[in-house]
mmCIF file of C-alpha atoms in Angstrom:
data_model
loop_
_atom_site.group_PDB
_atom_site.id
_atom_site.type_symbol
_atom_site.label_atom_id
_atom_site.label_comp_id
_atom_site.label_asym_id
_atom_site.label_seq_id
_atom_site.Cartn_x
_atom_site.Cartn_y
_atom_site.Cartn_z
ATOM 1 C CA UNK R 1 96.215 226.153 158.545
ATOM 2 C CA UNK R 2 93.531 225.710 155.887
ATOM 3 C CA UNK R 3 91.995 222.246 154.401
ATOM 4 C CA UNK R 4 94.068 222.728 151.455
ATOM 5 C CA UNK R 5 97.484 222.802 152.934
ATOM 6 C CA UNK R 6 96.400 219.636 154.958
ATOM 7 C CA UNK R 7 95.636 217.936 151.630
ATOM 8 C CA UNK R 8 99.012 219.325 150.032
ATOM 9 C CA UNK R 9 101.156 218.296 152.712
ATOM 10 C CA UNK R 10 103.051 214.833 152.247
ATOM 11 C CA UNK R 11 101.746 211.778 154.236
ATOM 12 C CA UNK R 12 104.228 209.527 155.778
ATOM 13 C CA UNK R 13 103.189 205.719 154.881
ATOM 14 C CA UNK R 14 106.492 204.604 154.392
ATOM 15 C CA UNK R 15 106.974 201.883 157.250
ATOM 16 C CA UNK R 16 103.786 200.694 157.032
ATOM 17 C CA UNK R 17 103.306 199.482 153.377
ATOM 18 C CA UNK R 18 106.716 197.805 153.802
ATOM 19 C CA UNK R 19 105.032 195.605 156.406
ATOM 20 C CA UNK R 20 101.849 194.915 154.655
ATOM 21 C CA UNK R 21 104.083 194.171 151.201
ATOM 22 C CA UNK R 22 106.465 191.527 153.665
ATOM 23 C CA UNK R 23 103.104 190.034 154.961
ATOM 24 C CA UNK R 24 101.961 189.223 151.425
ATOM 25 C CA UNK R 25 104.944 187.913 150.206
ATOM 26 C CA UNK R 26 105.493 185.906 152.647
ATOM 27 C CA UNK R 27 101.878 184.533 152.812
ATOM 28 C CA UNK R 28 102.212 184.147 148.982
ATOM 29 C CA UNK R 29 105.830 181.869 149.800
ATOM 30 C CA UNK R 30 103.483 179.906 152.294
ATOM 31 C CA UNK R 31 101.143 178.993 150.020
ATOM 32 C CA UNK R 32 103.766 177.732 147.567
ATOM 33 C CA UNK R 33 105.581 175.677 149.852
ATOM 34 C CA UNK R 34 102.040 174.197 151.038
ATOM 35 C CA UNK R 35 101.411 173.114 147.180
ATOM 36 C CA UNK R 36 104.842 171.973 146.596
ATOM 37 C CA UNK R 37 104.806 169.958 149.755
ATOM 38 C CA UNK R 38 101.401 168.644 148.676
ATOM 39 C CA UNK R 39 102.295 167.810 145.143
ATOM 40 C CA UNK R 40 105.532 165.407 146.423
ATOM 41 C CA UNK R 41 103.482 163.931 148.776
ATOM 42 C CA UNK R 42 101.245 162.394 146.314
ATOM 43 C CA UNK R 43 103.810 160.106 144.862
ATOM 44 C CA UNK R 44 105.480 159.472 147.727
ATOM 45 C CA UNK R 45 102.347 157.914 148.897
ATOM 46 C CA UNK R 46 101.858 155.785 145.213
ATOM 47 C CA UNK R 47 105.055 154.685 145.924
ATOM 48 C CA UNK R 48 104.982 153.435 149.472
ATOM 49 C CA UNK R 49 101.379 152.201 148.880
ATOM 50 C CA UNK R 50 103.296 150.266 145.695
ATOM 51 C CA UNK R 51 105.926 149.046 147.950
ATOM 52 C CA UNK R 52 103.318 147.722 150.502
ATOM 53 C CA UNK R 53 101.470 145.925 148.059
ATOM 54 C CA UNK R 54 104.709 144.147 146.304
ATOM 55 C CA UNK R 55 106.054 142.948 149.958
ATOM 56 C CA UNK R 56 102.194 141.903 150.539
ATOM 57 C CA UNK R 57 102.542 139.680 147.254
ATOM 58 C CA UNK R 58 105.870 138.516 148.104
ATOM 59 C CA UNK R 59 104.646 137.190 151.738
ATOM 60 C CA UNK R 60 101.478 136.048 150.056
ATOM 61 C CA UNK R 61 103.966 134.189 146.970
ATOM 62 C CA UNK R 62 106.686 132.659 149.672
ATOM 63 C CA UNK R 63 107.983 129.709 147.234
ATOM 64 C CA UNK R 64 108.894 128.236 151.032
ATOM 65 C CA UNK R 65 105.008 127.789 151.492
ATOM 66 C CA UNK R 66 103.434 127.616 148.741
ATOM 67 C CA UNK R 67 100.515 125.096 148.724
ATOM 68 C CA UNK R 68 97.381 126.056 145.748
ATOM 69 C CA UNK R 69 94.482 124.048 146.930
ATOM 70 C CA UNK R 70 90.918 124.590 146.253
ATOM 71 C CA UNK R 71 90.562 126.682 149.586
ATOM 72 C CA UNK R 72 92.760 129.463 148.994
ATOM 73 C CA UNK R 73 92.511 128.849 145.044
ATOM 74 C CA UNK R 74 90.564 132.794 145.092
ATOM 75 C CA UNK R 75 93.078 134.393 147.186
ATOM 76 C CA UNK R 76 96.142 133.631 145.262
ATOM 77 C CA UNK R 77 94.399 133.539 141.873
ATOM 78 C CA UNK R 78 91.694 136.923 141.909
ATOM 79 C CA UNK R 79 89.406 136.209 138.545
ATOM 80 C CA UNK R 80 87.205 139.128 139.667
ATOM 81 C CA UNK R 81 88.933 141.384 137.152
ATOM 82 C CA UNK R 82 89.708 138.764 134.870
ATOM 83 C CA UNK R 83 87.840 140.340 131.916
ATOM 84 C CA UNK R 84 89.194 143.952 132.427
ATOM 85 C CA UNK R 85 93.184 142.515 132.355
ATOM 86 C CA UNK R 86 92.271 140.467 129.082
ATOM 87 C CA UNK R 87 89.789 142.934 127.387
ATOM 88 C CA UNK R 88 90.548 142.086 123.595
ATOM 89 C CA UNK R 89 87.639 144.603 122.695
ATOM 90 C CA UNK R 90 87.015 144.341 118.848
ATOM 91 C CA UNK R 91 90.400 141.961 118.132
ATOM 92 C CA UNK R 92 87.730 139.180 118.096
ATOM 93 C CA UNK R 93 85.341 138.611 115.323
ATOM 94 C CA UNK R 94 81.741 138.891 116.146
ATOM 95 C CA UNK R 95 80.040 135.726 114.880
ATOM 96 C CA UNK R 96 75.995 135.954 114.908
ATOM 97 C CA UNK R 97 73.686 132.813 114.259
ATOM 98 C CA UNK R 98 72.187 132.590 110.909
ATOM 99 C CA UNK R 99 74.528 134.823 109.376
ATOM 100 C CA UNK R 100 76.476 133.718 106.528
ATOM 101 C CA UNK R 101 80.139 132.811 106.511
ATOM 102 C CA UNK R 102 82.560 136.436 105.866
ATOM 103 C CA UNK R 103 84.008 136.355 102.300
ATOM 104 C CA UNK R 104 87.457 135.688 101.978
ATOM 105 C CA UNK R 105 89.615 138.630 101.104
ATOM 106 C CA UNK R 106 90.257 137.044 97.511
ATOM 107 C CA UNK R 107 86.892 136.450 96.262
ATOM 108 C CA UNK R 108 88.181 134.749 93.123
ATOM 109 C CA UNK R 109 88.756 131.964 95.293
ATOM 110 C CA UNK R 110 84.703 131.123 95.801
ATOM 111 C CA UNK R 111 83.444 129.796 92.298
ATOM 112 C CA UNK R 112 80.908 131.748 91.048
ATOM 113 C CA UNK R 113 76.738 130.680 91.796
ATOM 114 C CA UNK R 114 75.403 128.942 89.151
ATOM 115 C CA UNK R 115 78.170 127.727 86.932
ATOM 116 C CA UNK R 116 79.095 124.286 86.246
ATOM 117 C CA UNK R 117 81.624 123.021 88.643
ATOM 118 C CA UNK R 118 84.127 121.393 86.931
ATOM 119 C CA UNK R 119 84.726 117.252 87.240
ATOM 120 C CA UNK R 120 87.781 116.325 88.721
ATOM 121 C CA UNK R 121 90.286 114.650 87.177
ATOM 122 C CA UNK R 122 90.963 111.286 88.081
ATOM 123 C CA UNK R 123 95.026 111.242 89.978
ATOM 124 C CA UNK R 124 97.142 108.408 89.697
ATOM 125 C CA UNK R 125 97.970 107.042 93.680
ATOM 126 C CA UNK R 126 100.471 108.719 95.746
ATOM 127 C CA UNK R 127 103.311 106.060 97.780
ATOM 128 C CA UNK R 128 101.932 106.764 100.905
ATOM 129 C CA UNK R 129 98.154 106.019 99.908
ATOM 130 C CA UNK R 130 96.587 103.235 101.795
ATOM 131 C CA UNK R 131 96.633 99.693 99.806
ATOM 132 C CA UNK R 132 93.861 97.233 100.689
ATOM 133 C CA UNK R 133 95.072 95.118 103.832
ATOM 134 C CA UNK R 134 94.386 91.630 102.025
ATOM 135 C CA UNK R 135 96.958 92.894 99.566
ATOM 136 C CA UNK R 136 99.969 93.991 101.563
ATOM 137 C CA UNK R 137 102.751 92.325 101.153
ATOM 138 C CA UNK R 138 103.022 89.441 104.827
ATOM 139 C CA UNK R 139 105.688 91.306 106.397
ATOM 140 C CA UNK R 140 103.812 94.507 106.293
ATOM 141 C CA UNK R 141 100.987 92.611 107.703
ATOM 142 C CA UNK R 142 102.738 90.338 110.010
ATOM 143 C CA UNK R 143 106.174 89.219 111.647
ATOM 144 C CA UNK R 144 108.650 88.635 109.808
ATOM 145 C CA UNK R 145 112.087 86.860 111.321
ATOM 146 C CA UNK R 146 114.810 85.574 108.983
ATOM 147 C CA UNK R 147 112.400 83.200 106.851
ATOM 148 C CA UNK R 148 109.866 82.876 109.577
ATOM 149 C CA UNK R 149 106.242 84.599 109.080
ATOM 150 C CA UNK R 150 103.653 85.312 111.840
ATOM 151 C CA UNK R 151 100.184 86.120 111.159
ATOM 152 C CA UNK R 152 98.609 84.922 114.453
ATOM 153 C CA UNK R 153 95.749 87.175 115.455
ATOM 154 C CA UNK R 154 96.140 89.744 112.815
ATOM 155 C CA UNK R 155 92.212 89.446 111.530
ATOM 156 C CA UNK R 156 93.311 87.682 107.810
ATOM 157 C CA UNK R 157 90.308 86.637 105.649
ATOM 158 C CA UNK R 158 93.370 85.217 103.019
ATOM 159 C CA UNK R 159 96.782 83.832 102.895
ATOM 160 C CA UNK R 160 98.850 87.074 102.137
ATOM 161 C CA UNK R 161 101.675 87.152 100.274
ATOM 162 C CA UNK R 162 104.308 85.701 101.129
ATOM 163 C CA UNK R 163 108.457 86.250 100.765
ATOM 164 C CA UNK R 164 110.033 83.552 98.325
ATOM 165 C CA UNK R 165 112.479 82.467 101.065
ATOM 166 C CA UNK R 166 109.477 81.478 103.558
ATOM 167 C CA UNK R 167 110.541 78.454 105.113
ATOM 168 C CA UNK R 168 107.487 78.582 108.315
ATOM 169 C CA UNK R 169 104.100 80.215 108.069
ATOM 170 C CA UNK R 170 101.855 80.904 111.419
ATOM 171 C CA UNK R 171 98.901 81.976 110.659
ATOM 172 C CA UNK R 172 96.860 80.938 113.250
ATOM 173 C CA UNK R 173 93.157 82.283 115.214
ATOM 174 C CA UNK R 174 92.425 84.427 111.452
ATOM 175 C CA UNK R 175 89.255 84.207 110.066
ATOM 176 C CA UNK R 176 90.967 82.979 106.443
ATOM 177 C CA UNK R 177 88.232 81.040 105.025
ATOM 178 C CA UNK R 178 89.865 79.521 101.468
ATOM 179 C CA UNK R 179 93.211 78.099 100.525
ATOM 180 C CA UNK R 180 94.087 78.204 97.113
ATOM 181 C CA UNK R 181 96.802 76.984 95.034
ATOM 182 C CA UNK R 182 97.958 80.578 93.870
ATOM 183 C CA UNK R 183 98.299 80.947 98.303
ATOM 184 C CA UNK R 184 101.991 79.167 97.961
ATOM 185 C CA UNK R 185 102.847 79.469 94.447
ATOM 186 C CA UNK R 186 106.597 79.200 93.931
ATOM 187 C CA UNK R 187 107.325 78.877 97.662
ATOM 188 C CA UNK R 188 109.785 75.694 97.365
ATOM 189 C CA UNK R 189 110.805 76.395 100.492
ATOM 190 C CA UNK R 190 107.872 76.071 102.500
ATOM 191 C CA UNK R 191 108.345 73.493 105.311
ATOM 192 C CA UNK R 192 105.697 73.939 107.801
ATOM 193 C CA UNK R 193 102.299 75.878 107.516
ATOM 194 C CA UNK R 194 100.037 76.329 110.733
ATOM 195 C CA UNK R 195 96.441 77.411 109.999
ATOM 196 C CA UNK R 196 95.321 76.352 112.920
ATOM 197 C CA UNK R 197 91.844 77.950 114.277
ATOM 198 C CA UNK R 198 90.666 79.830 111.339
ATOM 199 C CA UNK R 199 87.491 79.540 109.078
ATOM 200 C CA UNK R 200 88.616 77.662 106.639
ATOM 201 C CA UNK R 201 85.900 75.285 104.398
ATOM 202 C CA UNK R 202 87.688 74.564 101.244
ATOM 203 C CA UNK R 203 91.642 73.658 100.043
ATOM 204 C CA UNK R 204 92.233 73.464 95.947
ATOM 205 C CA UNK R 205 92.796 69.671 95.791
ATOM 206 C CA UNK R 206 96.562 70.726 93.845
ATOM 207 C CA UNK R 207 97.007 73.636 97.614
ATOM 208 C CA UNK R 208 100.088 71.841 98.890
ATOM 209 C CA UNK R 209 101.083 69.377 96.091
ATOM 210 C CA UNK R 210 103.441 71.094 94.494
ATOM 211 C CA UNK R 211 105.440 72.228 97.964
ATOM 212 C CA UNK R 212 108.567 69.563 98.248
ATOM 213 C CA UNK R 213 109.961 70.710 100.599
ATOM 214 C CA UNK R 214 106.515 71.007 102.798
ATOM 215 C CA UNK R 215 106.998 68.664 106.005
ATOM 216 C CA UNK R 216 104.513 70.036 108.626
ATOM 217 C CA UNK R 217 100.759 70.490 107.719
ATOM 218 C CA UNK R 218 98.634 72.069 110.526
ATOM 219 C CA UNK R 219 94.710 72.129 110.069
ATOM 220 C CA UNK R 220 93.049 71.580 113.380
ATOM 221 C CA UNK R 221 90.040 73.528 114.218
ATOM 222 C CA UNK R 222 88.595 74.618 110.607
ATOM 223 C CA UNK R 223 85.638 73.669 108.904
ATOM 224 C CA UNK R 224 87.259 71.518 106.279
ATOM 225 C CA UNK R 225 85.286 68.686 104.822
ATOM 226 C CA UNK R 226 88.264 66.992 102.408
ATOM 227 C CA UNK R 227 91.739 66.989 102.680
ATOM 228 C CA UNK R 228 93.274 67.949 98.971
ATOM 229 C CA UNK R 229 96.284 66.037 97.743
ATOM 230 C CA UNK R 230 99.454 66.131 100.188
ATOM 231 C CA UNK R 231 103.342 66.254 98.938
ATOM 232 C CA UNK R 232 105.086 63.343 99.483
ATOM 233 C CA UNK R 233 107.331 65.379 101.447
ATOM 234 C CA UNK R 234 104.820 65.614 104.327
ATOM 235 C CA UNK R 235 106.388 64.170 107.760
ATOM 236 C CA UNK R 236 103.198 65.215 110.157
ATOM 237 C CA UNK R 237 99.270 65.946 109.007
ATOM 238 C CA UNK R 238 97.232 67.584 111.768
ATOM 239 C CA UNK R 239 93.549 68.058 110.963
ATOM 240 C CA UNK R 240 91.847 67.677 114.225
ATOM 241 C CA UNK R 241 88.372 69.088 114.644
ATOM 242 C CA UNK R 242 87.091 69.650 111.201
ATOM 243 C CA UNK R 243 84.184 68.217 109.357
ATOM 244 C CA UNK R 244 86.001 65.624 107.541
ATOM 245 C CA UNK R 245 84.161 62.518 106.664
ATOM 246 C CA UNK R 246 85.408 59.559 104.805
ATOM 247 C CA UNK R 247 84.479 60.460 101.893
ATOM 248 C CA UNK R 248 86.417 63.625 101.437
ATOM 249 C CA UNK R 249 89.588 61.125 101.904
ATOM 250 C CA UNK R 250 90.959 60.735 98.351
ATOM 251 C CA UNK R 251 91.554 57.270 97.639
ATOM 252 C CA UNK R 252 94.761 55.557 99.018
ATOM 253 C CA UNK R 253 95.362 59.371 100.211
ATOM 254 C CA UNK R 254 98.248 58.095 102.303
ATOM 255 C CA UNK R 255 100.027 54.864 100.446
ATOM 256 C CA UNK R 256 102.803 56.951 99.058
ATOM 257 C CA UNK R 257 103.258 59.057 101.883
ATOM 258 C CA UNK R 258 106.726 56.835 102.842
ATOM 259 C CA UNK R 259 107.442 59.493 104.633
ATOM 260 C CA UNK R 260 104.624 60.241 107.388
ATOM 261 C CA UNK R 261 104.743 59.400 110.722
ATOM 262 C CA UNK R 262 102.080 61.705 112.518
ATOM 263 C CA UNK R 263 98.666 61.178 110.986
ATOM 264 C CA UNK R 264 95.960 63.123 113.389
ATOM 265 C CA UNK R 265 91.893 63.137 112.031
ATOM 266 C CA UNK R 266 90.265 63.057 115.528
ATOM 267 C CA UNK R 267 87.366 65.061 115.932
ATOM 268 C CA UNK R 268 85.830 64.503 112.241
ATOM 269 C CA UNK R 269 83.438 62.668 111.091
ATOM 270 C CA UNK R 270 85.311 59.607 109.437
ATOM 271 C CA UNK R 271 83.724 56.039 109.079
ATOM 272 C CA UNK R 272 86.666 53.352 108.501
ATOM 273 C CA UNK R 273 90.341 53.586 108.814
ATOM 274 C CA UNK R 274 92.094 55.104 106.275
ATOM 275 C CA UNK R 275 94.287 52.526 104.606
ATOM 276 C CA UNK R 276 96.774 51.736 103.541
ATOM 277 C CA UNK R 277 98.719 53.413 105.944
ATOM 278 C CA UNK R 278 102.844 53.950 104.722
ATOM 279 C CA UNK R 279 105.448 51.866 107.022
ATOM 280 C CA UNK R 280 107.208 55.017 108.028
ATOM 281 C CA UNK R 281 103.848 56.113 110.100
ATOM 282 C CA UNK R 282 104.751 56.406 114.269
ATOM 283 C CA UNK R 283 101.351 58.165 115.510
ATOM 284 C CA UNK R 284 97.680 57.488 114.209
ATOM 285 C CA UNK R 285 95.027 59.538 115.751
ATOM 286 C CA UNK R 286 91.294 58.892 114.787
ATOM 287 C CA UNK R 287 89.689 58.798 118.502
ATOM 288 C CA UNK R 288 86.132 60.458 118.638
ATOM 289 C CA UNK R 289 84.932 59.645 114.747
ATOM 290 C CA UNK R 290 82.210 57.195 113.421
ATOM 291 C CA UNK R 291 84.630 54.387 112.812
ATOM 292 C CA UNK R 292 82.839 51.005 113.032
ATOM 293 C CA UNK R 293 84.487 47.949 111.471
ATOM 294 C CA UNK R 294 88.076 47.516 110.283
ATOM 295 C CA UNK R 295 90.036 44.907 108.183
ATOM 296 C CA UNK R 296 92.197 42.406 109.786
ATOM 297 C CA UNK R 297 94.803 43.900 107.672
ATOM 298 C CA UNK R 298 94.459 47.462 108.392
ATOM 299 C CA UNK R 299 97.859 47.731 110.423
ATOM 300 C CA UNK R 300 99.121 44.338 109.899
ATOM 301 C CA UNK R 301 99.653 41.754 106.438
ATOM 302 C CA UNK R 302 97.581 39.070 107.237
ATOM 303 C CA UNK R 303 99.826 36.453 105.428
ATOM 304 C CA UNK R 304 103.439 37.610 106.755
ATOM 305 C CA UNK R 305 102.980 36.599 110.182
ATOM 306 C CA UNK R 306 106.765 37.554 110.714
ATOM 307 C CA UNK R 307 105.744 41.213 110.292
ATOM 308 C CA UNK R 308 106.807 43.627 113.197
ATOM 309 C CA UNK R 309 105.964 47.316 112.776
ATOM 310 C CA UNK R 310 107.849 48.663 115.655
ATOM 311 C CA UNK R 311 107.763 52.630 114.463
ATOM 312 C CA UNK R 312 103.526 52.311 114.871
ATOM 313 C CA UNK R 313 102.900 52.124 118.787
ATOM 314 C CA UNK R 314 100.840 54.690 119.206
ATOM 315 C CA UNK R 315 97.293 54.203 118.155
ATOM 316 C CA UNK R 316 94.499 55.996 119.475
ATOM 317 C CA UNK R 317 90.455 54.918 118.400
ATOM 318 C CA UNK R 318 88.936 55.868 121.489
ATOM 319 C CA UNK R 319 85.678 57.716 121.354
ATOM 320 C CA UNK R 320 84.857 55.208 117.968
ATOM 321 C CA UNK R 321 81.979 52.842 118.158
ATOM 322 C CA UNK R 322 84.022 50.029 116.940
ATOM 323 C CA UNK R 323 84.776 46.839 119.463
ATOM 324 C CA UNK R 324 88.185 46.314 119.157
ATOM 325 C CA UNK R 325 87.836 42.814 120.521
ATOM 326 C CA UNK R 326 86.655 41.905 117.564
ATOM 327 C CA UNK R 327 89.561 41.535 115.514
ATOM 328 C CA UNK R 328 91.964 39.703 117.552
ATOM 329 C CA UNK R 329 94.325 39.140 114.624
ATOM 330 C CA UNK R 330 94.259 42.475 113.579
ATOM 331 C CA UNK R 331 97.348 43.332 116.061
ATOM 332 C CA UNK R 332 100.142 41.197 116.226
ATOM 333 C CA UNK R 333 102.560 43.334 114.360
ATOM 334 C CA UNK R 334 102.073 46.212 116.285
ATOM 335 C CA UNK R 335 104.267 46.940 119.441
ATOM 336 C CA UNK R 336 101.148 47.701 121.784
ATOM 337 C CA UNK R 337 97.702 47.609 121.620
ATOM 338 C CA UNK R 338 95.307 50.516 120.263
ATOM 339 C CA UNK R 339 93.669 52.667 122.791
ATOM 340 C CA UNK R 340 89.881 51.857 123.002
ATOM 341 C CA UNK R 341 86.930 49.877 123.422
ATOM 342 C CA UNK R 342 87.567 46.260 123.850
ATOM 343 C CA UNK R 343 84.133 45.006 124.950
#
């Protein structure tokens, strides 16, 4: 047989390219189910690495031991990455020093450079602006119960003003340095006023004369240097430690005072005793003045021997360089003695 029948005869392949085909395919199938495999792996493993790091937090996060203290304050609380959680990239506004303000977005807001600006008009008080302190009404100022007004401590340099149905007025440990008559104008109600413990140098001489129904006056520790004319109303007069000599005692200040009965002046700087004193007086208090001398008849009439004052026993001229010894009959009305110097 010749070389061309062997090259036109049929070969016989047939079983093996049906083997190498099945090896392919089934190499090709491996390699699928190798990527397939590989590709659910990977979020199988985000989620279990997930699931890990939640149950990590919760252990780390038991509410049953929780305890933040300055030692573990970086393991429950990780600022490492603080500025990548909270990046607010170009949210904020850049702001460089030395550069100008940015414009608003309605420019016809800024007035333009250069022109006039225009004056304001003057605007008539709203209710709620503030009114000088000195002109408040007291009760804004102070305490005010039923007809009863306290001022103690509250820094006054006057009298404010008062309600017409003020009966008592404490105003004590103020720095109020005047009284004047326009202080207690139509107050006819008015029995006591305290001042006590302020600054005050100077009373109008008409301050309390027009208050009838004023009972209790209460000066002590002031700088006053006269007394001004008192109601006849007045039951007690209290102006301990001022600077009151007797000179800045009207005359007869007291005769028609029928009803006093507390007259206290210690602590000033008063030279004689201040009579005539009214029958209705009960306590006289002039210990530490400049008192010197007295009348016989100061406290008693000289020619009614039968006299008895029994409301004036208590008497005080202690502190006074006066002898008391030296006016024997200068007591005998009197229930007791004065307190002082009798040698």
């Amino acid at each position: 047989m010749g070389a061309a029948g062997l090259a036109g005869a049929p070969q016989d392949h047939g079983p093996t390219a049906a083997a190498g085909c099945g090896m392919r395919m089934l190499a090709l199938l491996c390699i699928a189910s190798l990527c397939l495999g590989a590709a659910r792996a990977v979020p199988v493993k985000e989620e279990r690495r997930k699931a890990e790091e939640l149950k990590d937090g919760l252990e780390l996060y038991d509410p049953n031991n929780y305890d933040l203290t300055l030692d573990n304050y970086g393991e429950i609380i990780d600022l490492s990455n603080y500025e990548e959680l909270y990046d607010y990239g170009d949210s904020a506004p850049k702001v460089e020093v030395g550069t100008l303000a940015p414009r608003p977005k309605n420019p016809v807001a800024l007035p333009t450079l250069g022109a006039a600006a225009e004056p304001m008009k003057p605007q008539p008080p709203s209710p709620a602006a503030p009114i000088p302190a000195q002109g408040l009404p007291s009760c804004l100022l102070c305490l005010c119960i039923g007809t009863s007004v306290y001022c103690d401590d509250a820094d006054l340099e006057h009298i404010p003003l008062l309600p017409p149905e003020t009966t008592y007025l404490y105003a004590r440990f103020n720095r109020i340095g005047a009284i004047r008559a326009s202080d207690f104008t139509g107050l006819k109600k008015l029995k006591r006023i305290d001042l006590s413990s302020n600054f005050i140098s100077w009373a109008d001489a008409d301050a309390f004369h027009h208050l009838s129904s004023l009972q209790e006056l209460l000066l002590p520790e002031n700088r006053l240097t006269a007394l001004p004319e008192l109601p006849r109303s007045i039951i007690r007069l209290d102006a301990r430690l001022n600077r009151i000599p007797s000179a800045g005692l009207r005359h007869e200040a007291f005769r028609d005072l029928k009803q006093l009965q507390f007259l206290h002046l210690s602590d000033n700087q008063l030279d004689y005793i201040p009579a005539p004193l009214p029958q209705s007086l009960r306590s006289l208090h002039l210990q530490n003045n400049n008192i010197q001398t007295m009348h016989e008849d100061t406290f008693c009439d000289s020619q009614d021997h039968s006299q008895i004052r029994r409301a004036l026993e208590d008497i005080r001229l202690d502190g006074n360089p006066i002898n008391l010894s030296l006016f024997p009959n200068a007591y005998f009305c009197l229930p007791r003695l004065p307190t002082g110097r009798f040698s």
